[in-house]
Short mmCIF file of C-alpha atoms and ligand atoms in Angstrom, two decimals:
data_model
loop_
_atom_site.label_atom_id
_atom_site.label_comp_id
_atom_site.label_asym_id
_atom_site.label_seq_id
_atom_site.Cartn_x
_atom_site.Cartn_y
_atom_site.Cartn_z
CA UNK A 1 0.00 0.00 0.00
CA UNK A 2 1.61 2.99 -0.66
CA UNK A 3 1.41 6.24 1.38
CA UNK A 4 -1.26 8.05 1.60
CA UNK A 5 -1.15 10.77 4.21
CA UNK A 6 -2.93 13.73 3.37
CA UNK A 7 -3.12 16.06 6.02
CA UNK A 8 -2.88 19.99 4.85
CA UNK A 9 0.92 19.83 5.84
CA UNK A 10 2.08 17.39 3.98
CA UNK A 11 0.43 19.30 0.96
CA UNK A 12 1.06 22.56 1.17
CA UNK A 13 4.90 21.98 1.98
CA UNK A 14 7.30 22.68 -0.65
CA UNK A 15 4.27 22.86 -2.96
CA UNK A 16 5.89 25.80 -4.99
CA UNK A 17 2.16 27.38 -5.97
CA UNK A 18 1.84 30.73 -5.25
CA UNK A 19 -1.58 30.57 -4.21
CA UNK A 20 -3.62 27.15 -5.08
CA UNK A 21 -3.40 25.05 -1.94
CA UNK A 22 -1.75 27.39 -0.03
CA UNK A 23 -4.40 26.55 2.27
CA UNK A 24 -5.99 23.49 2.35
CA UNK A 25 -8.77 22.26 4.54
CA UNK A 26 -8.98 18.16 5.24
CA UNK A 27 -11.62 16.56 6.56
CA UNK A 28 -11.14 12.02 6.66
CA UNK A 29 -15.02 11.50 5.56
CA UNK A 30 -17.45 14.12 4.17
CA UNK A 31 -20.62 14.65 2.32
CA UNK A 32 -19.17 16.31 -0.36
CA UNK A 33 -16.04 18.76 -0.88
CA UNK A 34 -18.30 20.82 -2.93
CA UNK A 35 -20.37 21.83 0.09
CA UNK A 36 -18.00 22.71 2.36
CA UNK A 37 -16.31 24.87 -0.48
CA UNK A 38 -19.09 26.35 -1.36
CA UNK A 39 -19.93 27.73 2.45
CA UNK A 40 -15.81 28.64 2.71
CA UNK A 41 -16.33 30.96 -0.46
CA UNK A 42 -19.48 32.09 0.78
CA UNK A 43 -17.19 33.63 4.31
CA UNK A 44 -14.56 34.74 1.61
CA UNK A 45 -11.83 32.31 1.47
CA UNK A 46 -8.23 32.97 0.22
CA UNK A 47 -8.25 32.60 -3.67
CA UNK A 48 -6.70 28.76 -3.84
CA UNK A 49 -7.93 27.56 -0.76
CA UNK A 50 -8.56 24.27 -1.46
CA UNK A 51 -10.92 21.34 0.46
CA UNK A 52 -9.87 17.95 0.29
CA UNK A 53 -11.87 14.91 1.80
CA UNK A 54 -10.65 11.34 2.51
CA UNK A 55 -13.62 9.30 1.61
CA UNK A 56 -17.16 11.46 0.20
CA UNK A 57 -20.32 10.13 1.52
CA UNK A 58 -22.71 11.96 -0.90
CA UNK A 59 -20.38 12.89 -3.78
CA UNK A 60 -22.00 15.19 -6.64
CA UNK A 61 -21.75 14.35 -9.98
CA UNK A 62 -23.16 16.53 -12.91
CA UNK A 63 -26.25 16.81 -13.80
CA UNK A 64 -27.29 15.96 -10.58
CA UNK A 65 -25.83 12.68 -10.41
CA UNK A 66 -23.91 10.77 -7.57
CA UNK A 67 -20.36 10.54 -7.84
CA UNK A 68 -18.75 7.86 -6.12
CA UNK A 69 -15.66 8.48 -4.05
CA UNK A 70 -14.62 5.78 -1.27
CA UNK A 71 -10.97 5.76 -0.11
CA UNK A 72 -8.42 5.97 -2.17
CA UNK A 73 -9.78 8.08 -4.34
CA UNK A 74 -9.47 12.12 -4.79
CA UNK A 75 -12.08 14.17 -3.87
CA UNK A 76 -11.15 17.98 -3.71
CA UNK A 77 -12.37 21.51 -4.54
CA UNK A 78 -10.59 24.41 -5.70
CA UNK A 79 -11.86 27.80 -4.27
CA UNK A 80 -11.06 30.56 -7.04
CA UNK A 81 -12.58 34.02 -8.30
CA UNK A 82 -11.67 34.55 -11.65
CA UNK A 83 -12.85 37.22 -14.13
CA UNK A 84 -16.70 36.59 -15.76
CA UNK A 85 -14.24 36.10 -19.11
CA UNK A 86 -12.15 33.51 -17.80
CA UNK A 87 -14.84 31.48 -16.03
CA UNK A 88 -16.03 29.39 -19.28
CA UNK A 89 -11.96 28.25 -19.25
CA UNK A 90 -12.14 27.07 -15.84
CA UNK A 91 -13.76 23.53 -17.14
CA UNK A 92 -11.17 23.63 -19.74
CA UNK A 93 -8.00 24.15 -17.50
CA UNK A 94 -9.39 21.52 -15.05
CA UNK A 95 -9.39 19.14 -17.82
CA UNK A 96 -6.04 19.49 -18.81
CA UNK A 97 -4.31 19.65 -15.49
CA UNK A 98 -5.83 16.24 -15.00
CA UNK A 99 -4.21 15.02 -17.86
CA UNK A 100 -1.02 16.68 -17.46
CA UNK A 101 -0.99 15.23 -13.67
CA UNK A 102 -1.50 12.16 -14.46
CA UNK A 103 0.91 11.55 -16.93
CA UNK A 104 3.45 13.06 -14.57
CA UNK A 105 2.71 11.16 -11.76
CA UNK A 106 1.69 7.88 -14.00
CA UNK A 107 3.07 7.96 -17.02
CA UNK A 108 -0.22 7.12 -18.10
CA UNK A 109 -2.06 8.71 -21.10
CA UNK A 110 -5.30 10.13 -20.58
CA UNK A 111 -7.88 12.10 -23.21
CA UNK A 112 -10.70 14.64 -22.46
CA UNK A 113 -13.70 13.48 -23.71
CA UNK A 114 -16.43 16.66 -24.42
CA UNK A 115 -16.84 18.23 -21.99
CA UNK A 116 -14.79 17.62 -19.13
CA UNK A 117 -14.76 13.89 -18.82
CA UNK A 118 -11.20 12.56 -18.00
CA UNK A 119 -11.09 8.57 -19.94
CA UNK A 120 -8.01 6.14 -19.73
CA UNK A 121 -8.48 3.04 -22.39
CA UNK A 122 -12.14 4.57 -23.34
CA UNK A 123 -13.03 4.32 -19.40
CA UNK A 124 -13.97 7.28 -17.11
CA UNK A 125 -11.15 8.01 -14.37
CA UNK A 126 -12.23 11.39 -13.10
CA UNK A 127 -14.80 13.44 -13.14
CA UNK A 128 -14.94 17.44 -12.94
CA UNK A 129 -17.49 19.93 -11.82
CA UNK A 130 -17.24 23.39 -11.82
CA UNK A 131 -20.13 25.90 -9.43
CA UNK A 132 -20.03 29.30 -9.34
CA UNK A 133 -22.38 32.18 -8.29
CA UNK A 134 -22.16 35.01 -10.96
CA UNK A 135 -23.97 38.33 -10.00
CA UNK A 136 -24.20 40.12 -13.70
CA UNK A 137 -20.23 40.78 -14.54
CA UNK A 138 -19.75 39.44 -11.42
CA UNK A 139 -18.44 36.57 -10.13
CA UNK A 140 -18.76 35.68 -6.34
CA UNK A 141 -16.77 32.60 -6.14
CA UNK A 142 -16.08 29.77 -8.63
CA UNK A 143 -15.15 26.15 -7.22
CA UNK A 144 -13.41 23.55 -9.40
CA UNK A 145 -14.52 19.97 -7.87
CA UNK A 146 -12.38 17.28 -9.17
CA UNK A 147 -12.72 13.43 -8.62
CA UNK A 148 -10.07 11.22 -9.06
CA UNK A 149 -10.25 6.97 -9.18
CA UNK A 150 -6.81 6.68 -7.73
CA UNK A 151 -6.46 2.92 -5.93
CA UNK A 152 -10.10 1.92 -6.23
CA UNK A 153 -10.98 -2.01 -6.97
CA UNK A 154 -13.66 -1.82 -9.41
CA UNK A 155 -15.05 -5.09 -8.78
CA UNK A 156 -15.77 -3.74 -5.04
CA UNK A 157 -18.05 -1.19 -7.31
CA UNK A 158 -20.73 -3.23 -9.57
CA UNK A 159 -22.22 0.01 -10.69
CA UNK A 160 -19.34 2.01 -12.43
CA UNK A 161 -17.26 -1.43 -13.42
CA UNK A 162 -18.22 -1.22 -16.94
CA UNK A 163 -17.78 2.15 -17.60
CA UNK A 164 -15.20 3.40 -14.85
CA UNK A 165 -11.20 2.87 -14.54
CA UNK A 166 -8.85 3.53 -11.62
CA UNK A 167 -4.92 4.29 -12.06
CA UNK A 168 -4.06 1.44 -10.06
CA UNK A 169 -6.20 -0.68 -12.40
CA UNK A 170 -4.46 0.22 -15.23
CA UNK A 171 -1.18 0.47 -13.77
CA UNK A 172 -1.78 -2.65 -11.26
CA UNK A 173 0.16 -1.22 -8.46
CA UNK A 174 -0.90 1.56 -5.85
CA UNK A 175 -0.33 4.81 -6.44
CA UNK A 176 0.80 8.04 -4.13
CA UNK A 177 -2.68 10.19 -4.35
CA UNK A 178 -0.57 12.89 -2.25
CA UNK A 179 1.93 13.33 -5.30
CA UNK A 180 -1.21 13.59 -7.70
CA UNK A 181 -3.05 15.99 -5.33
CA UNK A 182 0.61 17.74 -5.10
CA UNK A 183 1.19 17.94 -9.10
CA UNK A 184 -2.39 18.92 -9.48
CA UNK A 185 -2.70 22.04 -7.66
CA UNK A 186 0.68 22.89 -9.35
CA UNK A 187 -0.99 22.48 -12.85
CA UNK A 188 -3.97 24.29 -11.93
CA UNK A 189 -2.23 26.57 -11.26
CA UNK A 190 0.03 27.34 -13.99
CA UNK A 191 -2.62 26.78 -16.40
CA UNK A 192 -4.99 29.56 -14.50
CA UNK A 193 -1.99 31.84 -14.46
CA UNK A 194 -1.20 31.16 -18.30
CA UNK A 195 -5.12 31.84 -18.97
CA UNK A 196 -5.41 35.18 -17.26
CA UNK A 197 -1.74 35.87 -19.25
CA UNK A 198 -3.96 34.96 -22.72
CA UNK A 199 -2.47 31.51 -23.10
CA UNK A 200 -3.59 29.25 -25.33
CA UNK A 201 -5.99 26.95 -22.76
CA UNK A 202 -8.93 27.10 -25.72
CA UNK A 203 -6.71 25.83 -28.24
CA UNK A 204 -4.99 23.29 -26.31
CA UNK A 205 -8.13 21.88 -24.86
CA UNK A 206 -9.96 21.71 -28.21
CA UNK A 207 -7.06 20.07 -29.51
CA UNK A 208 -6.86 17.44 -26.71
CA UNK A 209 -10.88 16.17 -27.22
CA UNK A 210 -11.00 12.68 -27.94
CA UNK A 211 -15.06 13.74 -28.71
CA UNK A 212 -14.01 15.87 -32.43
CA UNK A 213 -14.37 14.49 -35.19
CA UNK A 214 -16.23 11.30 -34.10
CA UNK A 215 -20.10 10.37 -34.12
CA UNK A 216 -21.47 11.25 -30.82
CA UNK A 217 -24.73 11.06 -29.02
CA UNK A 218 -25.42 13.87 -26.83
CA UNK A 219 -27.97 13.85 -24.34
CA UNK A 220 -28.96 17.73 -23.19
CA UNK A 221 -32.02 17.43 -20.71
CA UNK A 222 -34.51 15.69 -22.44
CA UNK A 223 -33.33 16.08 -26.05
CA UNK A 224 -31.13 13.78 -27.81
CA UNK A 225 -28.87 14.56 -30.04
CA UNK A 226 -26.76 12.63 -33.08
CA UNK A 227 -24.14 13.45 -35.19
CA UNK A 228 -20.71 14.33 -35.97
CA UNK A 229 -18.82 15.86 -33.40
CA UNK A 230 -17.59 19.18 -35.43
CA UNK A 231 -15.73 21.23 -33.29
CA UNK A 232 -15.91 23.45 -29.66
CA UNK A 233 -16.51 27.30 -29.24
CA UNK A 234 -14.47 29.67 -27.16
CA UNK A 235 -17.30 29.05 -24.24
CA UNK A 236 -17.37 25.11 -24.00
CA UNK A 237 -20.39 24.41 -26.45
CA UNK A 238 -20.09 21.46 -28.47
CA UNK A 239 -20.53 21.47 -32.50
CA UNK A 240 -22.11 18.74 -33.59
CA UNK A 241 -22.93 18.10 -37.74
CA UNK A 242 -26.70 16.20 -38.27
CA UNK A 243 -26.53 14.04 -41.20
CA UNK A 244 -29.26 16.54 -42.73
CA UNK A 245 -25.97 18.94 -42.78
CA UNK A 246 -27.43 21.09 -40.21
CA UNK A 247 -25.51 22.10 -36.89
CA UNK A 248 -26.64 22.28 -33.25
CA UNK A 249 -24.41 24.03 -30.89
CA UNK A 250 -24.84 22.17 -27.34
CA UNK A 251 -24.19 24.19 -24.15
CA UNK A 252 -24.21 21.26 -21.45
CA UNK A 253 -24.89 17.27 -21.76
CA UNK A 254 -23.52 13.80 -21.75
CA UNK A 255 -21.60 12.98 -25.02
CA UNK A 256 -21.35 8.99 -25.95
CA UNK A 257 -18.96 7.97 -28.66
CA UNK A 258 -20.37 6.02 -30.98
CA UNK A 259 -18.34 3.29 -33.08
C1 BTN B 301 -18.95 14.18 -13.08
O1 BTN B 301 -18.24 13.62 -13.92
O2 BTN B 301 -20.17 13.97 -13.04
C2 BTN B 301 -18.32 15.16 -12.13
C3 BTN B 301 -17.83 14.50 -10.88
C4 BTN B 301 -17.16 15.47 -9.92
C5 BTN B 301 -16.76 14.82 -8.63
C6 BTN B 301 -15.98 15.72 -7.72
S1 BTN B 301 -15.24 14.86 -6.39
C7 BTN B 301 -14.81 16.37 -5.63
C8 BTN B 301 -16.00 17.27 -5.80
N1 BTN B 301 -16.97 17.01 -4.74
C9 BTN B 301 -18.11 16.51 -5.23
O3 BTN B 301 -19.11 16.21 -4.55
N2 BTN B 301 -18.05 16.41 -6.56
C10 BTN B 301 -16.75 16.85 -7.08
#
């Protein structure tokens, strides 16, 4: 078993952010990092501060869907206030400091699949949701929850075993989740300090989706959509090419790639 001691000391020390997890609050068990984020924003944490829990007992997915997080997997939330600009990036960024992390950390490769859906081998590894309250041009807070299947067994989980992965599945060892906590506040970082200095997070996200270029079905609400997947706008919207030739531009939903 390899270590896995994550009080706020052990990562915030030496971290070499600025300000992403210069604090960090750690709780063993919770309902759901996302809460307890939400509430620290609300009081006016520092810009970084950053809640991490052991084990979620009611993890939030999207779309108002469970997400699973027993030990041994990451379950944290990134306390930020960006510009009303930058916010749409914030998905984006998330997305690929996952992937940069974990190829760090792993040497494994991982793709983005639309819109913030982080797969190994075609199978879902982490999860990211973004909240934020937005006042007109303003924005209150926004909080970056992501959820990482670090040493998880998926037999012990019938429900996600056909569709989920876990780094130690794919590597078949254990793996440190304080070094990928550690490398992904770093990234986070950067990449949110390269977007507010006009970096190229658009670009390199768009050109990261697994989702382009292949025949999707999109579920948005109640509507279903088919098609092509065409390409992604500045905002996060997804193209997607109808075999009448027509194009729907999709805000939020669940993309499935189709053979
Ligand atoms: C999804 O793919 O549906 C998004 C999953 C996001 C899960 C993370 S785990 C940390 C944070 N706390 C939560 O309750 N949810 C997010």
């Amino acid at each position: 078993m390899v270590e896995n001691n994550l009080s706020p000391a052990s990562i915030t020390s030496n971290l070499g952010t600025n300000f992403i997890g210069q604090r960090v609050i750690y709780y063993p068990s919770l309902t759901s990092t996302m809460e307890v984020a939400k509430q620290e924003a609300q009081l006016g944490a520092v810009d970084g501060t950053v809640v991490i829990a052991g084990e979620q007992t009611a993890g939030r997915g999207r779309i108002k869907r469970v997400w699973l997080s027993p030990k041994g997997s990451i379950a944290l939330s990134i306390i930020l206030y960006p510009s009303v600009v930058n916010l749409p990036s914030l998905i984006m960024l998330a997305s690929l400091a996952v992937v940069h992390s974990i190829e760090a950390v792993t040497g494994l490769r991982s793709q983005i699949k639309w819109p913030n859906d982080i797969l190994i081998n075609g199978r879902k590894v982490c999860g990211i949701l973004i909240e934020s309250s937005v006042r007109g041009n303003t924005v209150d807070y926004a909080i970056i929850g992501i959820g990482v299947n670090v040493n998880l067994r998926l037999s012990d989980f019938p429900e996600i075993l056909s569709t989920a992965t876990s780094l130690s599945a794919e590597l078949g060892r254990d793996v440190s989740r304080l070094r990928v906590i550690r490398q992904l506040l770093a990234e986070v970082e950067r990449l949110y300090l390269a977007l507010q200095a006009g970096g190229p997070i658009y670009e390199e996200w768009r050109d990261s989706l697994v989702t382009l270029g292949r025949r999707v079905q999109v579920k948005s609400g109640t509507t279903v959509y088919e098609g092509i997947a065409e390409s992604v706008t500045r905002d996060g919207s997804l193209l997607l090419r109808h075999s009448n030739g027509k194009l729907s531009q999709i805000v939020a939903g669940d993309a499935t790639l189709r053979a």
